[in-house]
Each structure stands twice: as C-alpha cells, then as structure tokens.
Coordinates of C-alpha atoms and ligand atoms in Angstrom, one line a residue:
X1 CA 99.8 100.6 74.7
X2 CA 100.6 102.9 77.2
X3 CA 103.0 101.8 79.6
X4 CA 101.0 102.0 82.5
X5 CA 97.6 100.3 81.4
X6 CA 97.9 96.6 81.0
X7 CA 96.3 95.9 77.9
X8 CA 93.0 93.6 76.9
X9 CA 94.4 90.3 74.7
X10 CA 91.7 88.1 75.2
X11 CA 89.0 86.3 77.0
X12 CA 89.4 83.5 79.0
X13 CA 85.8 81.2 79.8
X14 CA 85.1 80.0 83.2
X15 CA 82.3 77.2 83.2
X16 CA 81.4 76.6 86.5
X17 CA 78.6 73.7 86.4
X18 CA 74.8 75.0 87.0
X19 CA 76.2 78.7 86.4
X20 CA 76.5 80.3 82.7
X21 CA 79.8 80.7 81.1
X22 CA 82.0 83.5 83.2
X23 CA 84.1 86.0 80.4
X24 CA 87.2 87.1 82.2
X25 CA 89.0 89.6 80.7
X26 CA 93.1 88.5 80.1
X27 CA 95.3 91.4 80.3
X28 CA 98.9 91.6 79.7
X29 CA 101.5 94.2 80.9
X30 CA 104.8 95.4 79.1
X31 CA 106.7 92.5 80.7
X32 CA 105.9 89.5 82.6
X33 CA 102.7 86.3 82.2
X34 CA 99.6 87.5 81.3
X35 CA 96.7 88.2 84.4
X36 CA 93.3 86.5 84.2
X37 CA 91.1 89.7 85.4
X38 CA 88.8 88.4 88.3
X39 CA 87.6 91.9 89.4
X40 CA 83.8 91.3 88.1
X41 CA 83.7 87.6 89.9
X42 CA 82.1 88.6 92.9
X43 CA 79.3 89.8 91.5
X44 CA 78.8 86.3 90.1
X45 CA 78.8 85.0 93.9
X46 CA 82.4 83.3 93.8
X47 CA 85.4 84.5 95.4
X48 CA 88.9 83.0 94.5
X49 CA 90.7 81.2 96.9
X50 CA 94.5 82.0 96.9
X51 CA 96.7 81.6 101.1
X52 CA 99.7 83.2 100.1
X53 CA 98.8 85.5 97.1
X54 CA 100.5 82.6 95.4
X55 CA 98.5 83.4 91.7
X56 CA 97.5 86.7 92.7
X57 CA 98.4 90.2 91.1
X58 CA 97.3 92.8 93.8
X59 CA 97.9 95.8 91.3
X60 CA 99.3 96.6 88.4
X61 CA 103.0 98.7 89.3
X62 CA 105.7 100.5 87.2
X63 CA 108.4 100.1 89.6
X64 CA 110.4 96.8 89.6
X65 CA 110.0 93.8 87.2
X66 CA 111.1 90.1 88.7
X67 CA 111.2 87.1 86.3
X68 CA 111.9 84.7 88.9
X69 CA 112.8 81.5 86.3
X70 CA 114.8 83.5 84.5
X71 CA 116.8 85.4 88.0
X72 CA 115.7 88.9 86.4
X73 CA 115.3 91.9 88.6
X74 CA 114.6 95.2 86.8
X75 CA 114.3 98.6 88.6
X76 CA 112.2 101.0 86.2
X77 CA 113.4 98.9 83.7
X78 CA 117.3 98.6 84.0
X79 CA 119.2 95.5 85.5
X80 CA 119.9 95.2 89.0
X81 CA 123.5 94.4 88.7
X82 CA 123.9 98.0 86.2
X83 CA 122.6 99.8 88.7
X84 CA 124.6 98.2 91.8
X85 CA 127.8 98.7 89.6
X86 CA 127.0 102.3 87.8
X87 CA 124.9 104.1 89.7
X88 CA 124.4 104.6 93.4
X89 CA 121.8 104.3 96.3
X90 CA 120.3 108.0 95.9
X91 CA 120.5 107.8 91.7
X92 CA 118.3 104.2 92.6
X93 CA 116.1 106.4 95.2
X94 CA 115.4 109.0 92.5
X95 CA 114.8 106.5 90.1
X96 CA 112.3 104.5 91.9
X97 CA 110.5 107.9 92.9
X98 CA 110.6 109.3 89.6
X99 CA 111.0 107.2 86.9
X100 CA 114.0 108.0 85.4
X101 CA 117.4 108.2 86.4
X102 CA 118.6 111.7 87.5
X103 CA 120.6 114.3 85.1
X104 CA 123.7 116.0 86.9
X105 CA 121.1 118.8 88.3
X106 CA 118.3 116.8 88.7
X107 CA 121.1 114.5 90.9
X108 CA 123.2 118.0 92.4
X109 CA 119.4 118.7 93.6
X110 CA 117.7 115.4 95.1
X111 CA 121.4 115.0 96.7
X112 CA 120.9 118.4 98.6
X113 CA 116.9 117.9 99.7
X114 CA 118.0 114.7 101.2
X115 CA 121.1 116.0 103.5
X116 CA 119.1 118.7 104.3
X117 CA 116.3 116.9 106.1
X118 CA 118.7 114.0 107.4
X119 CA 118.2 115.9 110.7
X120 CA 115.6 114.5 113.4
X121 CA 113.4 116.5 115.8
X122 CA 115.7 116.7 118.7
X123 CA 112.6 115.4 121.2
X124 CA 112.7 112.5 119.4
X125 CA 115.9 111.5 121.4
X126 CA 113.5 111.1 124.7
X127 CA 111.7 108.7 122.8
X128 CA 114.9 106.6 122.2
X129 CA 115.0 106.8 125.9
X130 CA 111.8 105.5 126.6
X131 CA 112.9 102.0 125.3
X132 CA 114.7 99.0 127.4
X133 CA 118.4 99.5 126.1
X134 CA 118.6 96.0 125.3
X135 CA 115.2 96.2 123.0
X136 CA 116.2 94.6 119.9
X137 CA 116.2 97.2 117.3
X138 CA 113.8 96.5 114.7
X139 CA 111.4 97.2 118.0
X140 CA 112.7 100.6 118.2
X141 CA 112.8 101.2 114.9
X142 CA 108.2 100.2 114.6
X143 CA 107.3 102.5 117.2
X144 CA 109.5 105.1 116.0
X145 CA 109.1 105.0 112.5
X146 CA 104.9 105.5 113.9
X147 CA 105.9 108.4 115.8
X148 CA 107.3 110.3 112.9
X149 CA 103.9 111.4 112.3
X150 CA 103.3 113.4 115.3
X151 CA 106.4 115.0 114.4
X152 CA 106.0 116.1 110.6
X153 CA 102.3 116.4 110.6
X154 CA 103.0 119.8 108.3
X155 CA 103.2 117.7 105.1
X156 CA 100.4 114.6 105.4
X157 CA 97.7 115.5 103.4
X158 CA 98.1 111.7 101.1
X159 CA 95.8 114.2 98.4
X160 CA 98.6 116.6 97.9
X161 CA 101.7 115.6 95.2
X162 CA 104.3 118.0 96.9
X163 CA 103.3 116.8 100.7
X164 CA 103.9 112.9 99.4
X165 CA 107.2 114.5 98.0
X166 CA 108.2 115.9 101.4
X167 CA 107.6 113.1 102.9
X168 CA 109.6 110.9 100.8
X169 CA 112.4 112.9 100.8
X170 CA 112.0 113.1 104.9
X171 CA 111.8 109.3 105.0
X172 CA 114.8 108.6 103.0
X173 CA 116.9 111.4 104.9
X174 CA 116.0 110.2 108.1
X175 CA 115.8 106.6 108.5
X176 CA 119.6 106.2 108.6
X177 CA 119.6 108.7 111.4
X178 CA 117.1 106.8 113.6
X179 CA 118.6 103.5 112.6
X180 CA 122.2 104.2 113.6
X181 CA 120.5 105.9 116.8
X182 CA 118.6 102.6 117.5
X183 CA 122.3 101.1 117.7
X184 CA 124.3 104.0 119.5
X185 CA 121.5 103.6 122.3
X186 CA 121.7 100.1 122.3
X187 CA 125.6 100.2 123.4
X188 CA 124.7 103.0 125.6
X189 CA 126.9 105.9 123.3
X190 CA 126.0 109.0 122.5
X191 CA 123.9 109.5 119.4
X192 CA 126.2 111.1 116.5
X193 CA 124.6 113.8 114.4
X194 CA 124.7 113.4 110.4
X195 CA 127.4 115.1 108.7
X196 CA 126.3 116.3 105.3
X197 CA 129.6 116.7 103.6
X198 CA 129.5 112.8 103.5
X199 CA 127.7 110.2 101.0
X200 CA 124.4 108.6 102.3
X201 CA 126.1 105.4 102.9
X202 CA 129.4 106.8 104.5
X203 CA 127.0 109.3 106.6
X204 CA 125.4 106.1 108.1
X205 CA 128.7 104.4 108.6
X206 CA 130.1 107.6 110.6
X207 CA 127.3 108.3 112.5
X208 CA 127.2 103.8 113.5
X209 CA 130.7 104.3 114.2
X210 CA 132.0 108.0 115.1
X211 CA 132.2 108.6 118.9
X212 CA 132.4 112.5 119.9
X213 CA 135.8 111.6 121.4
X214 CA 137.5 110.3 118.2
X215 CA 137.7 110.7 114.7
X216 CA 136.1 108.3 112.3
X217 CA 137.6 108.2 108.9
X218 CA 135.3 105.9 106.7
X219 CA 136.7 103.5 104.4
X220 CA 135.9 104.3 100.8
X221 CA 135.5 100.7 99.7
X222 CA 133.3 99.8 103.0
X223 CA 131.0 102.6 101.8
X224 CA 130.6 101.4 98.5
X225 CA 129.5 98.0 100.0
X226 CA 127.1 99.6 102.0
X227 CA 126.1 101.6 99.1
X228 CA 125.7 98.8 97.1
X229 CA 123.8 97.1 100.1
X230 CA 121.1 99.1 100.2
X231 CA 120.6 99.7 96.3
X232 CA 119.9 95.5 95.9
X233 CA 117.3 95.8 98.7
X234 CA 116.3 98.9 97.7
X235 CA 112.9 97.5 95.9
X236 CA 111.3 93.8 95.2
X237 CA 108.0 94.3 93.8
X238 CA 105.1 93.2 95.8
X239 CA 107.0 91.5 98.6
X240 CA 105.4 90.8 102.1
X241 CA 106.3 94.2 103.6
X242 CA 105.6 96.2 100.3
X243 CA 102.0 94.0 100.5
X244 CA 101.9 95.6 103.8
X245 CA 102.7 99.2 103.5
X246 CA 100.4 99.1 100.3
X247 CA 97.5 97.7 102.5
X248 CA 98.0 99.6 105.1
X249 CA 98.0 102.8 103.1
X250 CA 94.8 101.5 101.1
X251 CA 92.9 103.0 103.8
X252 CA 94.7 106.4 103.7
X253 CA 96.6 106.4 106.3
X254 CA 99.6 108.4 107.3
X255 CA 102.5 107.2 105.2
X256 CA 104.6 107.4 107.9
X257 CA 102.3 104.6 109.8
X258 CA 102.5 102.8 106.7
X259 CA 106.3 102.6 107.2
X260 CA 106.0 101.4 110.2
X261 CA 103.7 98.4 108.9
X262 CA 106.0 97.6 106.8
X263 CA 109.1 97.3 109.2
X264 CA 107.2 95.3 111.0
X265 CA 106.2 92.9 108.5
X266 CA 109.7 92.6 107.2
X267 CA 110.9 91.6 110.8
X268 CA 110.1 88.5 110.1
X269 CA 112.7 85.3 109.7
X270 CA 111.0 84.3 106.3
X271 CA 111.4 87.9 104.9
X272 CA 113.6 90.5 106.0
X273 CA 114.7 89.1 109.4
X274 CA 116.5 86.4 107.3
X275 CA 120.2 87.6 106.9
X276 CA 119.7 88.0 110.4
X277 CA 118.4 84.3 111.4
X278 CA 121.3 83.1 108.4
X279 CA 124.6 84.5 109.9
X280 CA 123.3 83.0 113.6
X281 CA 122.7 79.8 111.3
X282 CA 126.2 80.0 110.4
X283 CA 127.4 80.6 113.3
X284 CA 125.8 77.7 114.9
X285 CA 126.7 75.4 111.7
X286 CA 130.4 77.0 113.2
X287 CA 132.6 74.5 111.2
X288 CA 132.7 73.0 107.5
X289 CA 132.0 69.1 108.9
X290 CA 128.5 69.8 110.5
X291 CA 127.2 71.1 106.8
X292 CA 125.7 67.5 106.7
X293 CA 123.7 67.7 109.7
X294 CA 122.3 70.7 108.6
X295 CA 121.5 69.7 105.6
X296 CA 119.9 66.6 107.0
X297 CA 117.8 69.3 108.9
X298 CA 116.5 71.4 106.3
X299 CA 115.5 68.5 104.5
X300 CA 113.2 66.3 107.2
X301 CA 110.0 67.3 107.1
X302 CA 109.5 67.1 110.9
X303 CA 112.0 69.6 111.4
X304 CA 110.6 73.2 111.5
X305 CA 114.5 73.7 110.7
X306 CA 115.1 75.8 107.0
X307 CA 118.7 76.9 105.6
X308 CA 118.3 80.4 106.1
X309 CA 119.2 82.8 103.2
X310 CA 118.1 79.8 100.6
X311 CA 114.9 79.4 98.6
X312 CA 112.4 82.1 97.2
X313 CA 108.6 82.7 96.6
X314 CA 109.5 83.8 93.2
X315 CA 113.2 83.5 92.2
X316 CA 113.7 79.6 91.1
X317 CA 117.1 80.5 89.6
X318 CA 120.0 82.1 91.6
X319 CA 119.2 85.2 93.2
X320 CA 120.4 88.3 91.0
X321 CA 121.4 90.4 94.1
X322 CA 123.0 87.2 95.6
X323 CA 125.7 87.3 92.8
X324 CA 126.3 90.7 93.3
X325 CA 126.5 90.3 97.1
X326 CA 128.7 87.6 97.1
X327 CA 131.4 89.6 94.6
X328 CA 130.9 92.6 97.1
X329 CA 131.6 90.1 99.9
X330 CA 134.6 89.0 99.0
X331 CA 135.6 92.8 97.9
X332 CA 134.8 93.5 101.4
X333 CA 137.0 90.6 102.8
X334 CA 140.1 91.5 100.8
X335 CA 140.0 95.0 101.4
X336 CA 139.7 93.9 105.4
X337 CA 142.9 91.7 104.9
X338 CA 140.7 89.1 105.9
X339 CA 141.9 85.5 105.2
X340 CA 140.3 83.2 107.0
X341 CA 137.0 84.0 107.3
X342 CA 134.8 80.7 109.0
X343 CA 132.3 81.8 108.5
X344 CA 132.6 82.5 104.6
X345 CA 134.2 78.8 104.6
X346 CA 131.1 77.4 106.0
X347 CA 128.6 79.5 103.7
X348 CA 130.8 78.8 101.1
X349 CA 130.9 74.9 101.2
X350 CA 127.5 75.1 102.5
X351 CA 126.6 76.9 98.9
X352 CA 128.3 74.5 96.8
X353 CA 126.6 71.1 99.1
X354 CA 123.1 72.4 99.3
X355 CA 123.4 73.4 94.7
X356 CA 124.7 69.7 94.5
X357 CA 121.7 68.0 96.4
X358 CA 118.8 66.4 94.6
X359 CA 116.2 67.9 97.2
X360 CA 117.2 71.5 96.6
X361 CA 117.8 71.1 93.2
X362 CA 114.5 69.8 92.7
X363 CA 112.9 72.5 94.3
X364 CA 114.7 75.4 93.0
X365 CA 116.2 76.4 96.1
X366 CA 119.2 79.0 95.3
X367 CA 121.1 81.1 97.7
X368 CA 119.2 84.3 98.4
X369 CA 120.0 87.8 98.4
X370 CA 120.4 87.6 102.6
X371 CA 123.3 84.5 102.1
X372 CA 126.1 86.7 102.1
X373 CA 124.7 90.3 102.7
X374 CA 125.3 88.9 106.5
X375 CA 128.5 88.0 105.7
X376 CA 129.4 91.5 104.8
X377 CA 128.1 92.9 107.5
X378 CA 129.3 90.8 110.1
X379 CA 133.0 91.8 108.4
X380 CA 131.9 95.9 108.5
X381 CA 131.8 95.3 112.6
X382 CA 127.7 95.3 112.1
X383 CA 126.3 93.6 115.1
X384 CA 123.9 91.0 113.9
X385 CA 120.9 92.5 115.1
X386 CA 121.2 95.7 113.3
X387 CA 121.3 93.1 109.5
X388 CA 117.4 93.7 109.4
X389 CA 117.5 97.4 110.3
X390 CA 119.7 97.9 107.7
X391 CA 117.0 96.2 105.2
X392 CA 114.5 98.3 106.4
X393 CA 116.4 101.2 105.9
X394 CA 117.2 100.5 102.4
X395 CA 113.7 98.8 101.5
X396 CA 111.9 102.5 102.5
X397 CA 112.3 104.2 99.1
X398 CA 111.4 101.1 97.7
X399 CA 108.3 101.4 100.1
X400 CA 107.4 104.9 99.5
X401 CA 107.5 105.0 95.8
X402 CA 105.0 102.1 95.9
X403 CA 102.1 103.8 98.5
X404 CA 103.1 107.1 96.2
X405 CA 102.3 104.8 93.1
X406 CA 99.5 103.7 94.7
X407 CA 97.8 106.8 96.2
X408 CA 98.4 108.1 91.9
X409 CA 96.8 105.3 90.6
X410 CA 93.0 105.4 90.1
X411 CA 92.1 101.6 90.0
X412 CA 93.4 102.2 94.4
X413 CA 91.0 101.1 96.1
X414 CA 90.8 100.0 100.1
X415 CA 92.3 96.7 100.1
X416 CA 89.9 94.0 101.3
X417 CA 90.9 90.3 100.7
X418 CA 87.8 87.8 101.5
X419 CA 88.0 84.1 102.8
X420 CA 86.5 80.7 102.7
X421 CA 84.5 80.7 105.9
X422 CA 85.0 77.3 107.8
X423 CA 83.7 77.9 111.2
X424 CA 80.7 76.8 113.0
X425 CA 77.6 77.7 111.6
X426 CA 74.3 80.0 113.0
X427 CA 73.3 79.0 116.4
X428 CA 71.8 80.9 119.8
X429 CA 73.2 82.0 122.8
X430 CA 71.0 80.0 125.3
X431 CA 67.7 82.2 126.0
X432 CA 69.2 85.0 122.9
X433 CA 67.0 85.5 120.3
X434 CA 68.2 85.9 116.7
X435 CA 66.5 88.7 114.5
X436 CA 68.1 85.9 111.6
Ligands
LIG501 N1 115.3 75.2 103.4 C1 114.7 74.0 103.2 N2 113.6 73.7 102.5 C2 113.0 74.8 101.9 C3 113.5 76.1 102.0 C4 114.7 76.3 102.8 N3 115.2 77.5 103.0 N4 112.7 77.0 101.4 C5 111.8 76.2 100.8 N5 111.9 74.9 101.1 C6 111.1 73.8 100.6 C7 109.7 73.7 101.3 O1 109.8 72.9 102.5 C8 108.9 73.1 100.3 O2 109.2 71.8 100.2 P1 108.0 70.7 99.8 O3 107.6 71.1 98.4 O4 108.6 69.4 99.9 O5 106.9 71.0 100.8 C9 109.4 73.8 99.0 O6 110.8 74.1 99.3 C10 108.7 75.0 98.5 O7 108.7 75.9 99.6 P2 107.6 76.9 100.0 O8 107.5 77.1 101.5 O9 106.3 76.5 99.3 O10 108.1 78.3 99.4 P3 107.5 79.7 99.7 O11 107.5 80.4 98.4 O12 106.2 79.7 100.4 O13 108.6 80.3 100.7 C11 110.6 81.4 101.5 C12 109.7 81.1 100.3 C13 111.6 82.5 101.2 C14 109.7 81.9 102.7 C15 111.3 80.1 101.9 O14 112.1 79.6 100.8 C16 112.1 80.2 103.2 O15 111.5 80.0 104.3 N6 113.5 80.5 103.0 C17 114.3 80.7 104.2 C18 114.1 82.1 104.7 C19 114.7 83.1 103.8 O16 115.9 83.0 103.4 N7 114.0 84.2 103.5 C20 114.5 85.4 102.7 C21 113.9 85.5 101.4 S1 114.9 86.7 100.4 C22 114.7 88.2 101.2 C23 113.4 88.8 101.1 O17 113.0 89.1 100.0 O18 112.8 89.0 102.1

C-alpha cells in the first residue's frame, strides 16, 4: 500500500429497513482504526448525522498521527517528545512541509528563505495603527493575518507548487513579526525589526522585548522553551482551527484568508484560547485551599464552569505535549531562580486533586497541553493575552502544510457538511403564491 491511499479491507452492510442492503467500503490507513467509507450514501437518500465530527474522518492526511488512548502524537511519523528534545521549531516546520526531516543543506537553506522574508511591508504598520491600542491581540492578529493578501498578491495562484511554497515560507517568516508587533503596539512601544543573526525563537523574544533604547540579550534556555513551545503546538491533526483553514480553503481561497480563519477559530476558550482562560483560572483559584471549590465547580452540571487546560476531544490518556511542557516549566522556573511560584503550587496540587477524583478519572480527563504552557509564559514576562497569539503563531506551519496537503490531494473537494432539517415546514406568506 502506498502510504498515502488508505487501503480497501472489507465491506461493511448497512440494512436500513424497507431499503436494500448498503455495501460500504472499510478502508484502513498506515496507522490508526479503520474508516467506514460513507462517500456513496447520499446517493442512497441518507445523510449521516455526526454535531461535532465526533465519528467523522474529513480526509485522509500524511501529517500528524494522534492515538488519543494510547497519549501518542506523531509528526510525519516521529514522536512528539524526539522532536521537542532533538530537533527544533524550523527542522519541525520543514518536516511538516516536506515530509522529511532536513539534511544540513536542505536545513542551511530553509533557515536562510525564512530570515529572509521575516520582514513585513512597512505600510502594514498604519494598519497596526488603525486598531484601538487596547484591542486584545488575537483581534489584530484576524484582520491582519486577512490583509496579508493585499500585500503579497505576487505568489497566490493556489494552482502553482512554487507560489504555495512562497507563501509558506512568507507565513512562517512573518507571523512572529506581526505577533510581537500586535504586543509592542499594545504597550504603546515602538515596533522592533527582526534581526536575522538570531534563532526563530530568540528573534521573537528580542523583537517582544528589545526596546531601541536598550540592549536585549536573550536567554539561551528561555529560547529553547519558546522553541520548544511552538514545536508541541506546531501541528494536531484535524483540530478545530485546522477543520477551519481546510474548509475555508476548500473553496480556493487565498491561503492567507485561510490563516486568518483559522486564528479565528482557535480564539476560542475550548481550543486555542485555553492556556489563556487556564492561567486567569489559576489566578483566580489564587491559593492551594480553594482547589476544592473549584473542583466542586467543574464538576456540577449547572455550572457552565470547566478546569481549564484539562480534558480532550481525543487524548483520554495524559497529554504527550503536557509532559513535555511541564519538564520545560520547571526548566524555565529554575533557570529564573524562581522558588515560589503560586501559581505552579496551585496547578500543581490542582493536577494531583483533579487525577485523584472519581469524576475525572472516569471521564479521562488529563491535564492538557495548555496546563502549564501558561505557566511558562507567564514566568518568560509574557502578558497573558499574547498565550493564544503565541499558539497561533506556532499552529501556522501546522496550518499551511495541511491547505498545501489539501490543495495536492485529488479526492479535495469544496467542503459541504449537510444537516437534519428541524424547522417549520412549507407554508405561504399571506396573499404569496408558491410555484411549490
Ligand atoms: N472540566 C470539567 N468537566 C469536563 C471538562 C473539564 N475541563 N472537559 C470535559 N468535561 C466533562 C464534560 O462535562 C462531559 O461530562 P458528561 O459526560 O458528564 O456530560 C465529559 O467530560 C466529556 O466532555 P465533552 O464535552 O463531551 O468532551 P469534548 O470532546 O466535546 O470536549 C474539550 C473537549 C477540550 C472542549 C473539553 O474537555 C474542554 O472544554 N476542556 C477545557 C478547555 C481546554 O482546556 N481546551 C484545550 C484543549 S487542548 C488545546 C487544543 O488542542 O486546542
């Protein structure tokens, strides 16, 4: 079998009563369950019925492999934690474009495309401009990440394999730009231009931090943590906001508006905007002794209240990133000389409460990646509303390499869910007349 068409095992039979038996093909990739293949059902007259897309497989992907009982997460085929330990964000970036991880030239020259292009188009500072300064940024960062198609409308024809390269590589260069400019104009600084000589993590950090009237000497281990920040959110599969760029991009648009899409759908507290809505929930929890009232929280069912950073759509064993985030957290803490952290104390007890407690353990609700990456953060001097930004910036290779993926792929086609209708039935406007 080839390793990107999922292979026929078997039939399975659907009797639906006063209808002849249904053959649906079962197919079955290189990892993962097998996929009942409901393409030809609508022809039959039925539709499935799946809020959610609890059961459903939107596509068939080479990028990133989850087995969520298990706590797996493969990029390309190699384990998260190898990759956060061996290799680093721009090796992942290359990897999740290409396939394979980079040789020292292949490396020497992605390295170079991307610090070439980290530049923006200097009229997109009035944009910055146009926004209130105390817009939150995820804000700036939609309509912006929109805009960058008026800028680089050299490179957009979706058709053309070196134009979706460009863009990539343009996407991955400049987001860090335009996120650290979302927070410079937020504290009312000037924006700092990239500096090339840096690493892509330590080039974000310097221009977050650098001020034109100071040096800015970035610590080596706080760049790592970054770097390793952005490679375990750098991809998840099919995710909300991966859903959402792929949608969006079903029906060719730009894949710069696809971006956008997706930072938009990753706002969101049940997704993306989670590390931030967790560190707030920390920071209201404030002290080890109101765990229980939290907890107490989380668990009525009249309480829209959830413990942020816990529980997953597909993990139902401990988070894979979450173990390397929370040995990166305490790096982070140690190399900051920090020893009493409250924070920490309260996620910490919180942790070991919440795995001890029939109604989590029952549901498989584990500490996500978003419990500590917060944490981190928060200890980097990374205001708390900048946490999702940072996602987003991380989470766009992961986006690209899937519309790429998908605009490759010949079973594409315009995505166009259908529903169970359940509203009123045909009737007139008084003195209209139907032509039904
Ligand atoms: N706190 C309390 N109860 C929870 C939580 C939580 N964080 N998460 C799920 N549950 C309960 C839920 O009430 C339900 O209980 P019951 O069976 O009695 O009705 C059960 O667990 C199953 O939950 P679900 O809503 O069916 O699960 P889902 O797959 O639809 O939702 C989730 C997954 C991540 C949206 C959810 O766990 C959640 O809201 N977590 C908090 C937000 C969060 O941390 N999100 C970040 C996810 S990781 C980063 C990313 O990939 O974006």
């Amino acid at each position: 079998m080839q390793d990107d068409t999922p292979e026929l095992v078997k039939y399975a039979t659907l009797n639906i009563p006063g209808h002849d038996p249904i053959e649906l093909p079962v197919l079955r990739g290189t990892m993962g369950p097998e996929v009942i293949d409901i393409r030809a059902l609508g022809k039959q007259g039925y539709f499935t019925y799946d809020p959610g897309f609890v059961s459903t497989a939107a596509c068939s992907s080479r990028i990133t492999f989850i087995d969520g009982a298990k706590g797996i997460l493969l990029y390309r085929g190699y384990p998260i934690d190898q990759l956060a330990t061996k290799a680093n964000y721009l090796k992942v970036c290359y990897l999740l474009l290409k396939g394979e991880l980079p040789d020292k030239e292949q490396y020497t020259h992605f390295e170079n495309e991307i610090k070439h292009h980290t530049l923006i188009h200097e009229q997109i500072t009035s944009l910055f401009k146009a926004f209130r300064r105390d817009s939150h940024p995820m804000a700036i960062m939609c309509g912006i990440a929109g805009a960058l198609s008026a800028f680089y409308h050299d490179n957009l024809d979706i058709y053309d394999p070196e134009h979706r390269e460009k863009t990539a590589i343009r996407l991955i260069a400049k987001i860090p730009t335009l996120a650290a400019m979302a927070y410079k104009y937020s504290i009312g600084h000037p924006f700092i231009y990239p500096q090339n000589k840096l690493s892509y993590a330590a080039n974000f950090l310097h221009m977050m931090f650098a001020t034109p009237s100071e040096d800015y000497e970035v610590n080596p281990v706080i760049a790592r943590a970054m770097d390793r920040i952005f490679i375990l959110h750098a991809d998840h599969e099919q995710n909300a906001s991966t859903s959402s760029v792929r949608l969006a991009g079903s029906s060719g648009a730009n894949p710069y508006a696809c971006i956008a899409a997706g930072i938009a759908s990753l706002w969101g507290p049940a997704h993306g905007g989670a590390n931030e809505a967790c560190l707030r929930m920390l920071e209201q929890i404030g002290t080890t002794d109101r765990i229980p009232e939290f907890i107490a929280r989380a668990k009525d069912k009249n309480d829209p209240f959830r413990l942020s950073g816990f529980g997953h759509r597909v993990y139902k064993a401990y988070d894979p990133r979450a173990v390397v985030m929370r040995e990166t957290c305490h790096e982070v803490l140690n190399e900051l000389h920090i020893e009493n952290h409250p924070i920490l104390d309260v996620a910490t007890e919180l942790e070991r409460i919440a795995l001890s407690d029939e109604y989590f353990i029952e549901r498989h609700l584990y500490p996500n990646v978003d419990f500590y990456s917060g944490i981190i953060l928060n200890a980097i001097g990374i205001p708390t509303s900048m946490f999702t930004v940072i996602f987003a910036l991380a989470r766009t290779v992961g986006w690209i390499a899937h519309w790429t993926e998908m605009q490759e792929m010949p079973e594409s086609r315009i995505g166009r869910p259908r529903q169970i209708y359940v509203g009123k039935t045909l009737r007139q406007v008084k003195g209209g007349r139907s032509r039904l």
